[in-house]
């Protein structure tokens, strides 16, 4: 992250802090001042995630999302705007909780490195795969634990308000829910080395992926990839498909549920017959599903 902050300091923050010092008759905070770094990180991370969320989800909704899904009986009135409102409330709090992780990285406590040759070029790919598997495993367990009755109603249930989601649901959750599921992304670089540009690329990728698995366009029918169809099953039936990127850990821990074939067929998945059957199944099972002890 220091490469990003270097550019921001040069083109934005140096000027901002100089003017602030002039207005307050104080000394300019140096770049390595922890207060300055914390404030700058909050501004950057919050600005980045808000812009990335609204642009990515907006593009997905405009050009990819199957809007016939909004005719589903479980699609709420004004849902798209409710999702955006919830995200707008959650993102500042998530950013605040995230700053210490990035601050630790910025101050040299992580295993992020700069030299492309330090571990060799093959390791760049290896580290990316390690990142996906590491985060997928821990997000699986964070997500599954959030479905425990002692946690679900207080934290994760807010996200399951969107039984039939839009891309804007990707970041529409309780602040603690969003933060807990983000911890593995930040923790990874304190566990094993990653090149700074690989990490930045993956940081962007995970945000795009979060939008994609809520986009209602079920392109991937791959048995390994946890695509939008698999995540839709999670929103419809709750206690299945907790994984983020793959189906691996759902299969290992017996929580995998294969999407039915009609979900991949636009004409069939949007039929009244399928919608009514899904709604009936949800209404029947929901009280049990929400109280079922999973761990």
C-alpha positions as a printed Julia matrix, in Angstrom:
295×3 Matrix{Float64}:
   0.0     0.0     0.0
   3.0     2.3     0.45
   3.32    2.7    -3.32
  -0.23    4.1    -3.45
   0.31    6.32   -0.43
   3.55    7.59   -1.98
   1.67    8.87   -5.01
  -1.15   10.28   -2.88
   1.3    12.08   -0.6
   3.07   13.6    -3.58
  -0.01   14.74   -5.48
  -2.6    15.26   -2.73
  -1.74   14.92    0.93
   1.51   16.92    1.08
  -0.43   19.96   -0.08
  -3.38   19.25    2.22
  -1.27   18.87    5.35
   0.83   21.94    4.45
  -2.3    24.05    4.17
  -3.69   22.57    7.4
  -0.47   23.43    9.21
  -0.56   26.98    7.83
  -4.17   27.48    8.94
  -3.53   26.1    12.43
  -0.07   27.66   12.87
   1.48   24.26   13.58
   4.26   22.23   12.03
   3.52   20.08    9.0
   3.04   16.45    9.96
   5.78   14.36    8.29
   4.81   11.52    5.98
   5.81    8.87    8.52
   3.76   10.41   11.35
   1.32    7.76   12.56
  -1.55   10.24   12.98
  -1.07   11.55    9.44
  -0.8     8.01    8.06
  -3.99    6.95    9.86
  -5.97    9.95    8.62
  -4.64    9.59    5.09
  -5.4     5.87    5.02
  -8.96    6.45    6.17
  -9.56    9.06    3.46
  -7.98    6.89    0.77
  -9.57    3.55    1.74
 -13.01    5.07    2.23
 -12.84    7.01   -1.04
 -11.54    3.97   -2.9
 -14.1     1.47   -1.63
 -17.05    3.83   -2.09
 -16.04    4.7    -5.66
 -15.16    1.11   -6.5
 -18.43   -0.2    -5.04
 -20.78    2.23   -6.74
 -18.99    2.12  -10.09
 -18.53   -1.66  -10.21
 -21.99   -2.47   -8.89
 -23.5     0.21  -11.12
 -21.85   -1.13  -14.26
 -22.83   -4.68  -13.31
 -26.44   -3.66  -12.67
 -26.68   -1.66  -15.89
 -25.09   -4.13  -18.28
 -25.05   -7.6   -16.67
 -27.72   -8.03  -14.01
 -30.83   -9.93  -15.06
 -33.5    -7.39  -14.11
 -36.29   -9.93  -14.47
 -35.13  -11.21  -11.08
 -36.74   -8.1    -9.62
 -40.11   -9.69  -10.37
 -39.33  -12.46   -7.86
 -41.8   -12.48   -4.91
 -38.87  -12.23   -2.49
 -37.47   -9.11   -4.14
 -38.26   -6.2    -1.8
 -39.8    -2.87   -2.81
 -37.02   -0.32   -3.48
 -34.51   -3.06   -2.7
 -31.71   -1.7    -4.86
 -31.84    1.62   -3.01
 -32.1    -0.11    0.36
 -28.95   -2.07   -0.47
 -27.12    1.13   -1.37
 -28.33    2.87    1.8
 -27.12    0.02    4.0
 -23.75   -0.03    2.24
 -23.43    3.73    2.68
 -23.93    3.33    6.44
 -21.6     0.34    6.76
 -18.59    1.42    4.71
 -17.31    4.27    6.95
 -17.35    1.96    9.99
 -15.68   -0.89    8.1
 -13.02    1.54    6.89
 -12.33    2.71   10.43
 -11.83   -0.89   11.62
  -9.65   -1.68    8.59
  -7.16    1.18    8.99
  -5.01   -0.56   11.68
  -4.32   -3.48    9.32
  -3.18   -1.25    6.48
  -1.28    0.95    8.9
   0.65   -2.1    10.1
   1.51   -2.94    6.5
   2.5     0.67    5.76
   4.8     0.74    8.77
   6.62   -2.41    7.71
   5.1    -5.1     9.91
   3.71   -7.21    7.06
   5.49   -9.52    4.62
   4.72   -7.38    1.57
   7.87   -6.96   -0.54
   8.96   -4.76   -3.46
  11.7    -6.58   -5.37
  10.21   -8.76   -8.14
  13.21  -11.1    -7.9
  13.17  -11.55   -4.14
  11.27  -14.85   -4.3
  11.4   -15.39   -8.07
   8.72  -14.91  -10.7
   7.03  -18.33  -10.23
   6.31  -17.37   -6.62
   4.17  -14.46   -7.81
   1.64  -16.98   -9.14
   2.12  -19.3    -6.18
   1.44  -16.46   -3.73
  -1.74  -15.48   -5.62
  -3.03  -19.07   -5.38
  -2.04  -19.19   -1.71
  -3.95  -15.95   -1.13
  -7.12  -17.32   -2.76
  -7.01  -20.61   -0.83
  -6.02  -18.98    2.47
  -8.77  -16.37    2.33
 -11.33  -18.84    0.99
 -10.71  -21.18    3.93
 -10.94  -18.52    6.62
 -13.86  -16.67    5.05
 -15.67  -20.01    4.84
 -15.36  -20.4     8.62
 -16.08  -16.77    9.45
 -19.16  -16.93    7.24
 -20.29  -20.26    8.66
 -19.83  -19.07   12.25
 -21.92  -16.01   11.4
 -24.79  -18.4    10.74
 -24.66  -19.7    14.29
 -27.89  -18.65   16.11
 -25.89  -16.7    18.72
 -24.36  -14.54   15.99
 -26.7   -14.61   13.0
 -29.47  -12.29   14.18
 -27.04   -9.71   15.59
 -24.67   -9.59   12.66
 -25.25  -11.52    9.43
 -29.04  -11.59    9.12
 -28.99   -8.04    7.75
 -27.22   -9.27    4.6
 -29.73  -12.1     4.18
 -32.51   -9.57    3.96
 -31.58   -9.64    0.26
 -32.89  -13.12   -0.57
 -32.85  -12.21   -4.27
 -29.9    -9.86   -4.47
 -28.63   -7.25   -6.89
 -24.94   -6.29   -7.37
 -25.49   -3.55   -4.78
 -25.99   -6.25   -2.13
 -22.27   -7.08   -2.37
 -21.37   -4.51    0.29
 -24.79   -4.17    1.94
 -24.27   -5.74    5.35
 -23.79   -5.0     9.02
 -20.44   -3.2     9.52
 -19.11   -5.96   11.79
 -20.16   -8.6     9.27
 -18.29   -6.86    6.46
 -15.22   -6.32    8.63
 -15.05   -9.9     9.93
 -15.21  -11.34    6.43
 -12.49   -8.93    5.29
  -9.98   -9.9     8.0
  -8.47  -12.86    6.06
  -7.6   -10.52    3.16
  -5.53   -8.33    5.48
  -4.2   -11.18    7.6
  -2.73  -13.03    4.6
   0.21  -10.64    4.08
   1.21  -11.04    7.73
   1.39  -14.82    7.24
   3.25  -15.25    3.94
   5.13  -12.93    1.54
   3.37  -11.17   -1.33
   4.65   -8.67   -3.85
   3.02   -5.29   -3.35
   1.56   -5.14   -6.87
   0.21   -8.69   -6.68
  -1.45   -7.8    -3.39
  -2.94   -4.59   -4.81
  -4.28   -6.47   -7.83
  -5.87   -9.11   -5.6
  -7.26   -6.39   -3.33
  -9.12   -4.99   -6.35
 -10.1    -8.46   -7.55
 -11.82   -9.47   -4.3
 -14.03   -6.38   -4.47
 -14.98   -7.13   -8.09
 -15.63  -10.75   -7.15
 -17.97   -9.7    -4.33
 -20.06   -7.81   -6.88
 -19.91  -10.64   -9.42
 -21.34  -13.3    -7.08
 -24.36  -11.05   -6.53
 -24.87  -10.06  -10.18
 -27.62  -12.55  -11.11
 -25.81  -13.64  -14.26
 -25.03  -17.31  -13.84
 -22.28  -17.8   -16.4
 -20.05  -20.22  -14.54
 -21.26  -23.78  -14.05
 -17.8   -24.91  -13.0
 -17.83  -27.44  -10.12
 -14.85  -25.75   -8.44
 -15.64  -22.04   -8.81
 -18.09  -20.56   -6.32
 -19.85  -18.36   -8.84
 -23.04  -16.31   -8.74
 -25.25  -19.4    -9.07
 -23.67  -21.03   -6.02
 -23.92  -17.85   -3.98
 -27.53  -17.4    -5.05
 -28.21  -20.83   -3.52
 -26.73  -19.47   -0.29
 -29.1   -16.48   -0.32
 -32.08  -18.65   -1.16
 -31.42  -21.54    1.2
 -29.08  -19.97    3.78
 -27.05  -22.84    5.21
 -25.12  -23.89    2.12
 -22.22  -22.6     0.0
 -20.35  -20.46    2.51
 -17.2   -20.28    0.38
 -16.1   -17.08   -1.32
 -14.07  -18.19   -4.34
 -14.29  -21.98   -4.54
 -16.61  -24.81   -3.57
 -13.67  -26.73   -2.08
 -14.32  -26.15    1.61
 -18.09  -26.5     1.26
 -17.42  -29.93   -0.23
 -14.87  -30.86    2.44
 -17.12  -29.78    5.32
 -20.38  -31.04    3.78
 -22.19  -27.73    3.23
 -22.15  -27.75   -0.57
 -25.42  -27.52   -2.5
 -25.37  -27.77   -6.27
 -27.47  -25.15   -8.08
 -30.36  -26.7    -9.96
 -30.22  -26.59  -13.73
 -33.02  -24.06  -14.23
 -30.91  -21.39  -12.53
 -28.64  -21.35  -15.59
 -31.59  -20.94  -17.97
 -33.02  -17.4   -18.05
 -36.44  -18.44  -19.31
 -36.83  -21.16  -16.71
 -35.33  -19.39  -13.68
 -37.6   -16.37  -14.19
 -40.77  -18.36  -14.6
 -43.55  -17.86  -12.08
 -43.51  -21.57  -11.35
 -39.85  -21.51  -10.26
 -40.26  -18.26   -8.3
 -43.29  -19.56   -6.45
 -41.57  -22.86   -5.65
 -38.51  -21.03   -4.28
 -40.68  -18.69   -2.21
 -42.68  -21.57   -0.78
 -39.52  -23.47    0.11
 -38.04  -20.39    1.81
 -41.22  -19.62    3.78
 -41.43  -23.22    4.99
 -37.79  -23.64    5.91
 -36.8   -20.16    7.12
 -37.74  -20.51   10.82
 -35.78  -23.74   11.08
 -32.87  -22.55    8.98
 -32.38  -19.4    11.03
 -32.4   -21.24   14.35
 -30.55  -24.4    13.31
 -27.33  -25.0    15.23
 -24.6   -25.34   12.64
 -21.4   -25.75   14.62
